[in-house]
PDB file of C-alpha atoms in Angstrom:
ATOM      1  CA  UNK A  12       0.000   0.000   0.000  1.00 48.00           C
ATOM      2  CA  UNK A  13       2.791   2.445   0.891  1.00 46.00           C
ATOM      3  CA  UNK A  14       4.551   1.742  -2.395  1.00 46.00           C
ATOM      4  CA  UNK A  15       1.304   2.367  -4.284  1.00 44.00           C
ATOM      5  CA  UNK A  16       0.701   5.646  -2.438  1.00 44.00           C
ATOM      6  CA  UNK A  17       4.201   6.851  -3.357  1.00 47.00           C
ATOM      7  CA  UNK A  18       3.638   5.907  -6.996  1.00 44.00           C
ATOM      8  CA  UNK A  19       0.245   7.577  -7.189  1.00 48.00           C
ATOM      9  CA  UNK A  20       1.601  10.800  -5.705  1.00 49.00           C
ATOM     10  CA  UNK A  21       4.633  10.762  -7.984  1.00 49.00           C
ATOM     11  CA  UNK A  22       6.982  10.644  -4.988  1.00 55.00           C
ATOM     12  CA  UNK A  23      10.116   8.665  -4.325  1.00 62.00           C
ATOM     13  CA  UNK A  24       9.958   5.812  -1.861  1.00 83.00           C
ATOM     14  CA  UNK A  25      12.011   2.850  -0.692  1.00 91.00           C
ATOM     15  CA  UNK A  26       9.670   0.191   0.606  1.00 92.00           C
ATOM     16  CA  UNK A  27      10.332  -3.327   1.855  1.00 95.00           C
ATOM     17  CA  UNK A  28       8.379  -6.371   2.995  1.00 96.00           C
ATOM     18  CA  UNK A  29       9.717  -7.149   6.471  1.00 96.00           C
ATOM     19  CA  UNK A  30      10.787 -10.779   6.887  1.00 98.00           C
ATOM     20  CA  UNK A  31      10.464 -12.456  10.296  1.00 97.00           C
ATOM     21  CA  UNK A  32      10.248 -16.214   9.812  1.00 97.00           C
ATOM     22  CA  UNK A  33      11.996 -17.767  12.832  1.00 97.00           C
ATOM     23  CA  UNK A  34       9.320 -19.455  14.999  1.00 95.00           C
ATOM     24  CA  UNK A  35      11.682 -19.517  17.980  1.00 93.00           C
ATOM     25  CA  UNK A  36      12.020 -15.730  18.021  1.00 93.00           C
ATOM     26  CA  UNK A  37       8.630 -14.485  16.793  1.00 94.00           C
ATOM     27  CA  UNK A  38       5.088 -15.220  18.025  1.00 93.00           C
ATOM     28  CA  UNK A  39       2.704 -16.872  15.556  1.00 92.00           C
ATOM     29  CA  UNK A  40       0.656 -13.707  15.063  1.00 92.00           C
ATOM     30  CA  UNK A  41       3.761 -11.661  14.269  1.00 91.00           C
ATOM     31  CA  UNK A  42       5.763 -13.629  11.717  1.00 95.00           C
ATOM     32  CA  UNK A  43       5.771 -15.168   8.273  1.00 96.00           C
ATOM     33  CA  UNK A  44       4.061 -18.542   8.035  1.00 95.00           C
ATOM     34  CA  UNK A  45       7.348 -20.167   6.983  1.00 97.00           C
ATOM     35  CA  UNK A  46      10.588 -19.458   5.158  1.00 97.00           C
ATOM     36  CA  UNK A  47       9.246 -20.402   1.738  1.00 97.00           C
ATOM     37  CA  UNK A  48       6.306 -18.017   2.096  1.00 97.00           C
ATOM     38  CA  UNK A  49       8.576 -15.219   3.313  1.00 97.00           C
ATOM     39  CA  UNK A  50      10.849 -15.532   0.277  1.00 98.00           C
ATOM     40  CA  UNK A  51       8.001 -15.970  -2.204  1.00 98.00           C
ATOM     41  CA  UNK A  52       6.167 -12.942  -0.826  1.00 97.00           C
ATOM     42  CA  UNK A  53       9.374 -10.900  -0.952  1.00 98.00           C
ATOM     43  CA  UNK A  54       9.982 -11.777  -4.599  1.00 98.00           C
ATOM     44  CA  UNK A  55       6.372 -11.004  -5.499  1.00 97.00           C
ATOM     45  CA  UNK A  56       6.686  -7.676  -3.688  1.00 96.00           C
ATOM     46  CA  UNK A  57       9.908  -6.793  -5.522  1.00 97.00           C
ATOM     47  CA  UNK A  58       8.304  -7.420  -8.901  1.00 96.00           C
ATOM     48  CA  UNK A  59       5.169  -5.449  -8.000  1.00 93.00           C
ATOM     49  CA  UNK A  60       7.153  -2.432  -6.796  1.00 93.00           C
ATOM     50  CA  UNK A  61       9.377  -2.483  -9.880  1.00 92.00           C
ATOM     51  CA  UNK A  62       6.217  -2.285 -11.978  1.00 90.00           C
ATOM     52  CA  UNK A  63       4.898   0.616  -9.885  1.00 88.00           C
ATOM     53  CA  UNK A  64       8.225   2.391 -10.303  1.00 87.00           C
ATOM     54  CA  UNK A  65       7.529   2.916 -13.998  1.00 84.00           C
ATOM     55  CA  UNK A  66       4.876   5.511 -13.100  1.00 79.00           C
ATOM     56  CA  UNK A  67       7.077   7.795 -10.958  1.00 75.00           C
ATOM     57  CA  UNK A  68       9.702  10.407 -11.785  1.00 69.00           C
ATOM     58  CA  UNK A  69      12.603   8.864  -9.959  1.00 67.00           C
ATOM     59  CA  UNK A  70      10.996   5.639  -8.908  1.00 78.00           C
ATOM     60  CA  UNK A  71       9.707   3.620  -6.020  1.00 89.00           C
ATOM     61  CA  UNK A  72      12.384   1.168  -4.972  1.00 94.00           C
ATOM     62  CA  UNK A  73      11.872  -2.298  -3.466  1.00 96.00           C
ATOM     63  CA  UNK A  74      14.067  -3.042  -0.465  1.00 97.00           C
ATOM     64  CA  UNK A  75      14.972  -6.530   0.724  1.00 98.00           C
ATOM     65  CA  UNK A  76      14.210  -6.335   4.452  1.00 98.00           C
ATOM     66  CA  UNK A  77      15.217  -8.947   6.996  1.00 98.00           C
ATOM     67  CA  UNK A  78      14.067  -7.285  10.212  1.00 96.00           C
ATOM     68  CA  UNK A  79      17.358  -8.326  11.768  1.00 96.00           C
ATOM     69  CA  UNK A  80      19.267 -11.564  12.186  1.00 97.00           C
ATOM     70  CA  UNK A  81      17.507 -12.652  15.417  1.00 97.00           C
ATOM     71  CA  UNK A  82      14.126 -12.644  13.631  1.00 97.00           C
ATOM     72  CA  UNK A  83      15.233 -14.727  10.645  1.00 98.00           C
ATOM     73  CA  UNK A  84      16.327 -18.283   9.956  1.00 98.00           C
ATOM     74  CA  UNK A  85      19.562 -19.000   8.128  1.00 98.00           C
ATOM     75  CA  UNK A  86      17.652 -20.087   5.028  1.00 98.00           C
ATOM     76  CA  UNK A  87      15.660 -16.851   4.963  1.00 98.00           C
ATOM     77  CA  UNK A  88      18.797 -14.727   5.290  1.00 98.00           C
ATOM     78  CA  UNK A  89      20.518 -16.694   2.528  1.00 98.00           C
ATOM     79  CA  UNK A  90      17.457 -16.485   0.289  1.00 98.00           C
ATOM     80  CA  UNK A  91      17.073 -12.750   0.838  1.00 98.00           C
ATOM     81  CA  UNK A  92      20.702 -12.171  -0.090  1.00 98.00           C
ATOM     82  CA  UNK A  93      20.131 -14.111  -3.298  1.00 98.00           C
ATOM     83  CA  UNK A  94      16.972 -12.125  -4.129  1.00 98.00           C
ATOM     84  CA  UNK A  95      18.786  -8.834  -3.559  1.00 98.00           C
ATOM     85  CA  UNK A  96      21.540  -9.939  -5.943  1.00 98.00           C
ATOM     86  CA  UNK A  97      19.080 -11.277  -8.531  1.00 98.00           C
ATOM     87  CA  UNK A  98      17.063  -8.052  -8.720  1.00 97.00           C
ATOM     88  CA  UNK A  99      19.814  -5.583  -7.705  1.00 97.00           C
ATOM     89  CA  UNK A 100      17.679  -4.148  -4.909  1.00 97.00           C
ATOM     90  CA  UNK A 101      18.440  -2.041  -1.889  1.00 97.00           C
ATOM     91  CA  UNK A 102      18.781  -3.890   1.429  1.00 98.00           C
ATOM     92  CA  UNK A 103      17.821  -2.653   4.893  1.00 97.00           C
ATOM     93  CA  UNK A 104      18.102  -4.242   8.310  1.00 97.00           C
ATOM     94  CA  UNK A 105      19.347  -3.652  11.859  1.00 96.00           C
ATOM     95  CA  UNK A 106      22.925  -4.423  12.838  1.00 97.00           C
ATOM     96  CA  UNK A 107      24.549  -4.606  16.275  1.00 96.00           C
ATOM     97  CA  UNK A 108      22.069  -2.227  17.876  1.00 95.00           C
ATOM     98  CA  UNK A 109      22.291  -3.377  21.468  1.00 95.00           C
ATOM     99  CA  UNK A 110      24.153  -5.641  23.856  1.00 96.00           C
ATOM    100  CA  UNK A 111      21.439  -8.260  23.365  1.00 96.00           C
ATOM    101  CA  UNK A 112      21.377  -8.275  19.561  1.00 95.00           C
ATOM    102  CA  UNK A 113      25.160  -8.090  19.208  1.00 95.00           C
ATOM    103  CA  UNK A 114      25.615 -10.877  21.743  1.00 96.00           C
ATOM    104  CA  UNK A 115      22.861 -13.043  20.270  1.00 97.00           C
ATOM    105  CA  UNK A 116      24.407 -13.029  16.793  1.00 97.00           C
ATOM    106  CA  UNK A 117      27.887 -13.696  18.145  1.00 97.00           C
ATOM    107  CA  UNK A 118      26.613 -16.675  20.130  1.00 97.00           C
ATOM    108  CA  UNK A 119      24.633 -18.036  17.157  1.00 97.00           C
ATOM    109  CA  UNK A 120      27.353 -17.673  14.509  1.00 97.00           C
ATOM    110  CA  UNK A 121      30.572 -17.098  16.478  1.00 97.00           C
ATOM    111  CA  UNK A 122      31.061 -13.892  14.506  1.00 97.00           C
ATOM    112  CA  UNK A 123      29.940 -10.291  14.687  1.00 97.00           C
ATOM    113  CA  UNK A 124      26.637  -9.151  13.198  1.00 97.00           C
ATOM    114  CA  UNK A 125      28.314  -7.278  10.327  1.00 98.00           C
ATOM    115  CA  UNK A 126      30.341 -10.313   9.246  1.00 98.00           C
ATOM    116  CA  UNK A 127      27.315 -12.602   9.437  1.00 98.00           C
ATOM    117  CA  UNK A 128      25.247 -10.222   7.291  1.00 98.00           C
ATOM    118  CA  UNK A 129      28.096 -10.054   4.768  1.00 98.00           C
ATOM    119  CA  UNK A 130      28.310 -13.852   4.611  1.00 98.00           C
ATOM    120  CA  UNK A 131      24.612 -13.951   3.712  1.00 98.00           C
ATOM    121  CA  UNK A 132      25.154 -11.457   0.872  1.00 98.00           C
ATOM    122  CA  UNK A 133      23.389  -8.625   2.686  1.00 98.00           C
ATOM    123  CA  UNK A 134      26.136  -5.977   2.695  1.00 98.00           C
ATOM    124  CA  UNK A 135      26.863  -3.831  -0.345  1.00 97.00           C
ATOM    125  CA  UNK A 136      26.646  -0.355  -1.831  1.00 96.00           C
ATOM    126  CA  UNK A 137      22.830  -0.473  -1.742  1.00 97.00           C
ATOM    127  CA  UNK A 138      22.694  -1.694   1.869  1.00 98.00           C
ATOM    128  CA  UNK A 139      21.707   0.481   4.830  1.00 98.00           C
ATOM    129  CA  UNK A 140      22.019  -0.974   8.309  1.00 98.00           C
ATOM    130  CA  UNK A 141      20.264   0.810  11.154  1.00 96.00           C
ATOM    131  CA  UNK A 142      21.982   1.595  14.465  1.00 96.00           C
ATOM    132  CA  UNK A 143      25.346  -0.273  14.346  1.00 97.00           C
ATOM    133  CA  UNK A 144      26.314   0.942  17.826  1.00 97.00           C
ATOM    134  CA  UNK A 145      28.461  -2.093  18.571  1.00 97.00           C
ATOM    135  CA  UNK A 146      30.478  -2.266  15.342  1.00 97.00           C
ATOM    136  CA  UNK A 147      34.135  -3.004  15.890  1.00 97.00           C
ATOM    137  CA  UNK A 148      36.718  -1.145  13.833  1.00 97.00           C
ATOM    138  CA  UNK A 149      37.050  -4.273  11.672  1.00 98.00           C
ATOM    139  CA  UNK A 150      33.283  -4.237  11.141  1.00 98.00           C
ATOM    140  CA  UNK A 151      33.423  -0.548  10.177  1.00 98.00           C
ATOM    141  CA  UNK A 152      36.198  -1.274   7.691  1.00 98.00           C
ATOM    142  CA  UNK A 153      34.020  -4.021   6.193  1.00 98.00           C
ATOM    143  CA  UNK A 154      31.205  -1.489   5.819  1.00 98.00           C
ATOM    144  CA  UNK A 155      33.555   0.955   4.092  1.00 98.00           C
ATOM    145  CA  UNK A 156      34.951  -1.726   1.772  1.00 98.00           C
ATOM    146  CA  UNK A 157      31.524  -3.004   0.727  1.00 98.00           C
ATOM    147  CA  UNK A 158      29.883   0.437   0.521  1.00 97.00           C
ATOM    148  CA  UNK A 159      27.394  -0.444   3.257  1.00 98.00           C
ATOM    149  CA  UNK A 160      25.893   2.585   5.003  1.00 98.00           C
ATOM    150  CA  UNK A 161      24.799   3.198   8.580  1.00 98.00           C
ATOM    151  CA  UNK A 162      21.330   4.571   9.315  1.00 97.00           C
ATOM    152  CA  UNK A 163      22.008   6.589  12.478  1.00 97.00           C
ATOM    153  CA  UNK A 164      18.882   6.811  14.668  1.00 97.00           C
ATOM    154  CA  UNK A 165      20.023   8.772  17.740  1.00 97.00           C
ATOM    155  CA  UNK A 166      16.700   9.187  19.559  1.00 97.00           C
ATOM    156  CA  UNK A 167      15.934   5.478  19.230  1.00 96.00           C
ATOM    157  CA  UNK A 168      19.478   4.666  20.358  1.00 96.00           C
ATOM    158  CA  UNK A 169      18.962   6.768  23.493  1.00 95.00           C
ATOM    159  CA  UNK A 170      16.113   4.441  24.469  1.00 94.00           C
ATOM    160  CA  UNK A 171      17.271   1.014  23.312  1.00 93.00           C
ATOM    161  CA  UNK A 172      20.934   0.796  22.259  1.00 94.00           C
ATOM    162  CA  UNK A 173      22.729   0.614  25.622  1.00 93.00           C
ATOM    163  CA  UNK A 174      25.449   2.807  24.095  1.00 94.00           C
ATOM    164  CA  UNK A 175      26.314   5.841  21.983  1.00 96.00           C
ATOM    165  CA  UNK A 176      27.573   5.066  18.485  1.00 97.00           C
ATOM    166  CA  UNK A 177      30.940   6.694  17.620  1.00 97.00           C
ATOM    167  CA  UNK A 178      29.591   8.397  14.504  1.00 97.00           C
ATOM    168  CA  UNK A 179      32.571  10.713  14.045  1.00 97.00           C
ATOM    169  CA  UNK A 180      35.032   7.805  14.119  1.00 97.00           C
ATOM    170  CA  UNK A 181      33.083   5.630  11.694  1.00 98.00           C
ATOM    171  CA  UNK A 182      32.612   8.516   9.265  1.00 97.00           C
ATOM    172  CA  UNK A 183      36.345   9.261   9.408  1.00 97.00           C
ATOM    173  CA  UNK A 184      36.917   5.595   8.471  1.00 97.00           C
ATOM    174  CA  UNK A 185      35.002   6.130   5.229  1.00 97.00           C
ATOM    175  CA  UNK A 186      31.610   4.700   6.185  1.00 98.00           C
ATOM    176  CA  UNK A 187      28.595   6.408   4.572  1.00 97.00           C
ATOM    177  CA  UNK A 188      26.142   7.581   7.242  1.00 98.00           C
ATOM    178  CA  UNK A 189      22.620   8.936   6.942  1.00 97.00           C
ATOM    179  CA  UNK A 190      20.317  10.214   9.660  1.00 97.00           C
ATOM    180  CA  UNK A 191      17.157   8.289  10.514  1.00 94.00           C
ATOM    181  CA  UNK A 192      14.438   8.088  13.133  1.00 92.00           C
ATOM    182  CA  UNK A 193      13.591   4.379  13.491  1.00 90.00           C
ATOM    183  CA  UNK A 194       9.987   5.700  13.269  1.00 83.00           C
ATOM    184  CA  UNK A 195       8.439   4.427  16.525  1.00 76.00           C
ATOM    185  CA  UNK A 196      11.765   3.693  18.204  1.00 87.00           C
ATOM    186  CA  UNK A 197      11.740   7.109  19.849  1.00 88.00           C
ATOM    187  CA  UNK A 198       9.417   9.984  20.665  1.00 91.00           C
ATOM    188  CA  UNK A 199       9.788  11.825  17.339  1.00 93.00           C
ATOM    189  CA  UNK A 200      10.118  10.956  13.638  1.00 92.00           C
ATOM    190  CA  UNK A 201      11.376  14.503  12.926  1.00 94.00           C
ATOM    191  CA  UNK A 202      14.821  14.727  11.367  1.00 95.00           C
ATOM    192  CA  UNK A 203      15.212  18.117  13.052  1.00 96.00           C
ATOM    193  CA  UNK A 204      14.783  16.415  16.430  1.00 96.00           C
ATOM    194  CA  UNK A 205      17.100  13.578  15.438  1.00 97.00           C
ATOM    195  CA  UNK A 206      19.774  16.009  14.218  1.00 98.00           C
ATOM    196  CA  UNK A 207      19.660  17.750  17.604  1.00 98.00           C
ATOM    197  CA  UNK A 208      19.890  14.423  19.434  1.00 97.00           C
ATOM    198  CA  UNK A 209      22.795  13.332  17.233  1.00 98.00           C
ATOM    199  CA  UNK A 210      24.738  16.363  18.408  1.00 98.00           C
ATOM    200  CA  UNK A 211      23.802  15.858  22.065  1.00 98.00           C
ATOM    201  CA  UNK A 212      24.652  12.152  22.033  1.00 98.00           C
ATOM    202  CA  UNK A 213      28.019  12.770  20.402  1.00 98.00           C
ATOM    203  CA  UNK A 214      28.908  15.365  23.006  1.00 97.00           C
ATOM    204  CA  UNK A 215      27.920  13.005  25.826  1.00 97.00           C
ATOM    205  CA  UNK A 216      30.168  10.338  24.296  1.00 97.00           C
ATOM    206  CA  UNK A 217      33.076  12.761  24.078  1.00 97.00           C
ATOM    207  CA  UNK A 218      32.652  14.182  27.576  1.00 96.00           C
ATOM    208  CA  UNK A 219      31.505  10.981  29.300  1.00 96.00           C
ATOM    209  CA  UNK A 220      28.662  10.675  31.786  1.00 94.00           C
ATOM    210  CA  UNK A 221      29.988   8.799  34.823  1.00 94.00           C
ATOM    211  CA  UNK A 222      31.008  11.417  37.382  1.00 95.00           C
ATOM    212  CA  UNK A 223      32.771   8.754  39.449  1.00 97.00           C
ATOM    213  CA  UNK A 224      35.475   8.805  36.754  1.00 96.00           C
ATOM    214  CA  UNK A 225      37.880  11.752  36.458  1.00 96.00           C
ATOM    215  CA  UNK A 226      36.817  14.259  33.799  1.00 93.00           C
ATOM    216  CA  UNK A 227      39.945  13.718  31.698  1.00 91.00           C
ATOM    217  CA  UNK A 228      39.325   9.955  31.610  1.00 94.00           C
ATOM    218  CA  UNK A 229      35.569   9.461  31.386  1.00 95.00           C
ATOM    219  CA  UNK A 230      34.902  10.376  27.738  1.00 96.00           C
ATOM    220  CA  UNK A 231      35.960   9.307  24.245  1.00 96.00           C
ATOM    221  CA  UNK A 232      38.033  12.074  22.643  1.00 96.00           C
ATOM    222  CA  UNK A 233      37.093  13.557  19.251  1.00 96.00           C
ATOM    223  CA  UNK A 234      33.585  12.085  19.276  1.00 97.00           C
ATOM    224  CA  UNK A 235      31.446  15.211  18.996  1.00 97.00           C
ATOM    225  CA  UNK A 236      29.770  16.355  15.811  1.00 98.00           C
ATOM    226  CA  UNK A 237      28.398  19.805  15.028  1.00 97.00           C
ATOM    227  CA  UNK A 238      24.854  20.706  14.022  1.00 97.00           C
ATOM    228  CA  UNK A 239      26.244  21.413  10.539  1.00 97.00           C
ATOM    229  CA  UNK A 240      27.542  17.849  10.373  1.00 98.00           C
ATOM    230  CA  UNK A 241      24.208  16.521  11.644  1.00 98.00           C
ATOM    231  CA  UNK A 242      22.487  18.481   8.846  1.00 98.00           C
ATOM    232  CA  UNK A 243      24.852  16.811   6.376  1.00 98.00           C
ATOM    233  CA  UNK A 244      23.845  13.376   7.713  1.00 97.00           C
ATOM    234  CA  UNK A 245      20.170  14.279   7.236  1.00 97.00           C
ATOM    235  CA  UNK A 246      20.661  15.467   3.636  1.00 96.00           C
ATOM    236  CA  UNK A 247      23.704  14.636   1.527  1.00 96.00           C
ATOM    237  CA  UNK A 248      24.708  11.796   3.850  1.00 97.00           C
ATOM    238  CA  UNK A 249      21.303  10.200   3.381  1.00 95.00           C
ATOM    239  CA  UNK A 250      21.596  10.450  -0.396  1.00 95.00           C
ATOM    240  CA  UNK A 251      25.059   8.908  -0.380  1.00 95.00           C
ATOM    241  CA  UNK A 252      23.850   6.146   1.902  1.00 95.00           C
ATOM    242  CA  UNK A 253      21.084   5.249  -0.566  1.00 94.00           C
ATOM    243  CA  UNK A 254      23.270   5.730  -3.672  1.00 92.00           C
ATOM    244  CA  UNK A 255      20.654   8.139  -5.049  1.00 92.00           C
ATOM    245  CA  UNK A 256      21.009  11.705  -6.434  1.00 92.00           C
ATOM    246  CA  UNK A 257      19.221  13.339  -3.513  1.00 92.00           C
ATOM    247  CA  UNK A 258      20.112  15.501  -0.536  1.00 94.00           C
ATOM    248  CA  UNK A 259      22.001  18.287  -2.324  1.00 95.00           C
ATOM    249  CA  UNK A 260      21.091  21.543  -4.068  1.00 93.00           C
ATOM    250  CA  UNK A 261      23.110  20.599  -7.106  1.00 93.00           C
ATOM    251  CA  UNK A 262      22.695  20.006 -10.823  1.00 93.00           C
ATOM    252  CA  UNK A 263      21.262  16.566 -11.644  1.00 91.00           C
ATOM    253  CA  UNK A 264      19.986  16.161  -8.072  1.00 93.00           C
ATOM    254  CA  UNK A 265      16.277  16.147  -7.284  1.00 89.00           C
ATOM    255  CA  UNK A 266      14.720  19.328  -5.889  1.00 90.00           C
ATOM    256  CA  UNK A 267      13.754  18.281  -2.356  1.00 93.00           C
ATOM    257  CA  UNK A 268      13.465  21.325  -0.108  1.00 95.00           C
ATOM    258  CA  UNK A 269      11.674  22.930   2.800  1.00 95.00           C
ATOM    259  CA  UNK A 270      10.896  26.638   2.862  1.00 96.00           C
ATOM    260  CA  UNK A 271      11.387  27.929   6.418  1.00 95.00           C
ATOM    261  CA  UNK A 272       9.764  31.122   7.727  1.00 95.00           C
ATOM    262  CA  UNK A 273      11.887  32.469  10.591  1.00 93.00           C
ATOM    263  CA  UNK A 274       9.546  35.379  11.359  1.00 92.00           C
ATOM    264  CA  UNK A 275       6.164  33.719  11.839  1.00 92.00           C
ATOM    265  CA  UNK A 276       4.648  35.349  14.978  1.00 90.00           C
ATOM    266  CA  UNK A 277       3.733  32.099  16.716  1.00 89.00           C
ATOM    267  CA  UNK A 278       7.248  30.652  16.313  1.00 90.00           C
ATOM    268  CA  UNK A 279       9.549  33.582  15.672  1.00 92.00           C
ATOM    269  CA  UNK A 280      13.223  32.701  15.810  1.00 94.00           C
ATOM    270  CA  UNK A 281      15.543  34.921  17.889  1.00 94.00           C
ATOM    271  CA  UNK A 282      17.173  36.745  14.997  1.00 93.00           C
ATOM    272  CA  UNK A 283      18.054  40.176  16.402  1.00 90.00           C
ATOM    273  CA  UNK A 284      19.946  41.753  13.527  1.00 88.00           C
ATOM    274  CA  UNK A 285      18.918  41.830   9.871  1.00 85.00           C
ATOM    275  CA  UNK A 286      22.604  41.516   9.017  1.00 91.00           C
ATOM    276  CA  UNK A 287      23.168  38.545  11.299  1.00 93.00           C
ATOM    277  CA  UNK A 288      25.598  35.968   9.921  1.00 95.00           C
ATOM    278  CA  UNK A 289      23.727  33.399   7.819  1.00 94.00           C
ATOM    279  CA  UNK A 290      25.630  30.572   9.497  1.00 94.00           C
ATOM    280  CA  UNK A 291      24.255  31.713  12.858  1.00 95.00           C
ATOM    281  CA  UNK A 292      20.734  31.937  11.432  1.00 95.00           C
ATOM    282  CA  UNK A 293      21.099  28.445   9.993  1.00 96.00           C
ATOM    283  CA  UNK A 294      22.072  27.016  13.374  1.00 96.00           C
ATOM    284  CA  UNK A 295      19.133  28.742  15.033  1.00 96.00           C
ATOM    285  CA  UNK A 296      16.877  27.174  12.425  1.00 96.00           C
ATOM    286  CA  UNK A 297      18.291  23.713  13.041  1.00 97.00           C
ATOM    287  CA  UNK A 298      17.889  23.977  16.808  1.00 97.00           C
ATOM    288  CA  UNK A 299      14.657  25.959  17.094  1.00 96.00           C
ATOM    289  CA  UNK A 300      12.443  25.378  14.056  1.00 95.00           C
ATOM    290  CA  UNK A 301       8.942  24.113  14.858  1.00 94.00           C
ATOM    291  CA  UNK A 302       6.404  22.586  12.447  1.00 93.00           C
ATOM    292  CA  UNK A 303       4.631  25.926  11.946  1.00 93.00           C
ATOM    293  CA  UNK A 304       7.879  27.435  10.589  1.00 95.00           C
ATOM    294  CA  UNK A 305       7.794  25.024   7.649  1.00 95.00           C
ATOM    295  CA  UNK A 306       5.824  26.957   5.040  1.00 95.00           C
ATOM    296  CA  UNK A 307       6.361  24.721   2.008  1.00 96.00           C
ATOM    297  CA  UNK A 308       7.677  21.230   1.267  1.00 94.00           C
ATOM    298  CA  UNK A 309       8.876  20.247  -2.219  1.00 93.00           C
ATOM    299  CA  UNK A 310       9.627  16.676  -3.293  1.00 88.00           C
ATOM    300  CA  UNK A 311      11.209  15.999  -6.687  1.00 86.00           C
ATOM    301  CA  UNK A 312      10.238  19.461  -7.857  1.00 88.00           C
ATOM    302  CA  UNK A 313       6.598  19.108  -6.795  1.00 88.00           C
ATOM    303  CA  UNK A 314       5.095  21.204  -4.019  1.00 92.00           C
ATOM    304  CA  UNK A 315       3.483  18.646  -1.707  1.00 90.00           C
ATOM    305  CA  UNK A 316       2.656  20.856   1.288  1.00 91.00           C
ATOM    306  CA  UNK A 317       1.765  24.497   1.905  1.00 94.00           C
ATOM    307  CA  UNK A 318       0.961  26.062   5.283  1.00 89.00           C
ATOM    308  CA  UNK A 319      -1.241  29.136   5.002  1.00 78.00           C
TER     309      UNK A 319
END
């Protein structure tokens, strides 16, 4: 249904059928009937979305979607890797989000989550793995080598990840990173809110949080990111992560923009000087914009929202 809505509105979308076939990890009412059904339904979905894509400007893209390794049998993971290769689709899943998930995969396969996903053919330049808080440096190098991207979901991580992901370090290692929300994994799907949380989480990682440890020992140096860098993750970083020409105001990139009104009376931003530096105004927008400030939204050159 979501893929059809995107097609009918002429908007871009990446949509996947979530696979959860392991009866030991999923209740009967919340999983695929069996592995064969999961793979057959996924292939049928891929073909249907590819057909829908013919009616959109840039396309609606099918995404092979194992929820994460703990929800899937070995045969399902292997079959999904083969389907992704057969149809050259995007791939999305979760990877090493928490102590539990990271430990579960290591116990099941005697290898880290990233390596297991790679062995099933699920890492590549069209792959985006959410969270990835517990990647080792070797795992991060594998991501960089295969072109696999991280979907950084900082608000969700604050609730469920048991850690703060070292975004600055992984990005410096050449890993593509885009900003996400994990939808219901936190209190807000807003990328503005997630950009703010990305900055806060990175600063907490750098400074440390345990006051029983001396200040010069409790943090992880060089971990913080700026709001400008968080904006990059939400825009150009997202486009690079998906290997699509989006996220930049640049020739041959799609026109996806928001028009922000900084002077609306009900949500006026504290801009005190008409000659104020634009970089300062931009940061105020990133930290303080509310929904009513967003006057227009454009997707692929089409105005899809106007606030009177």
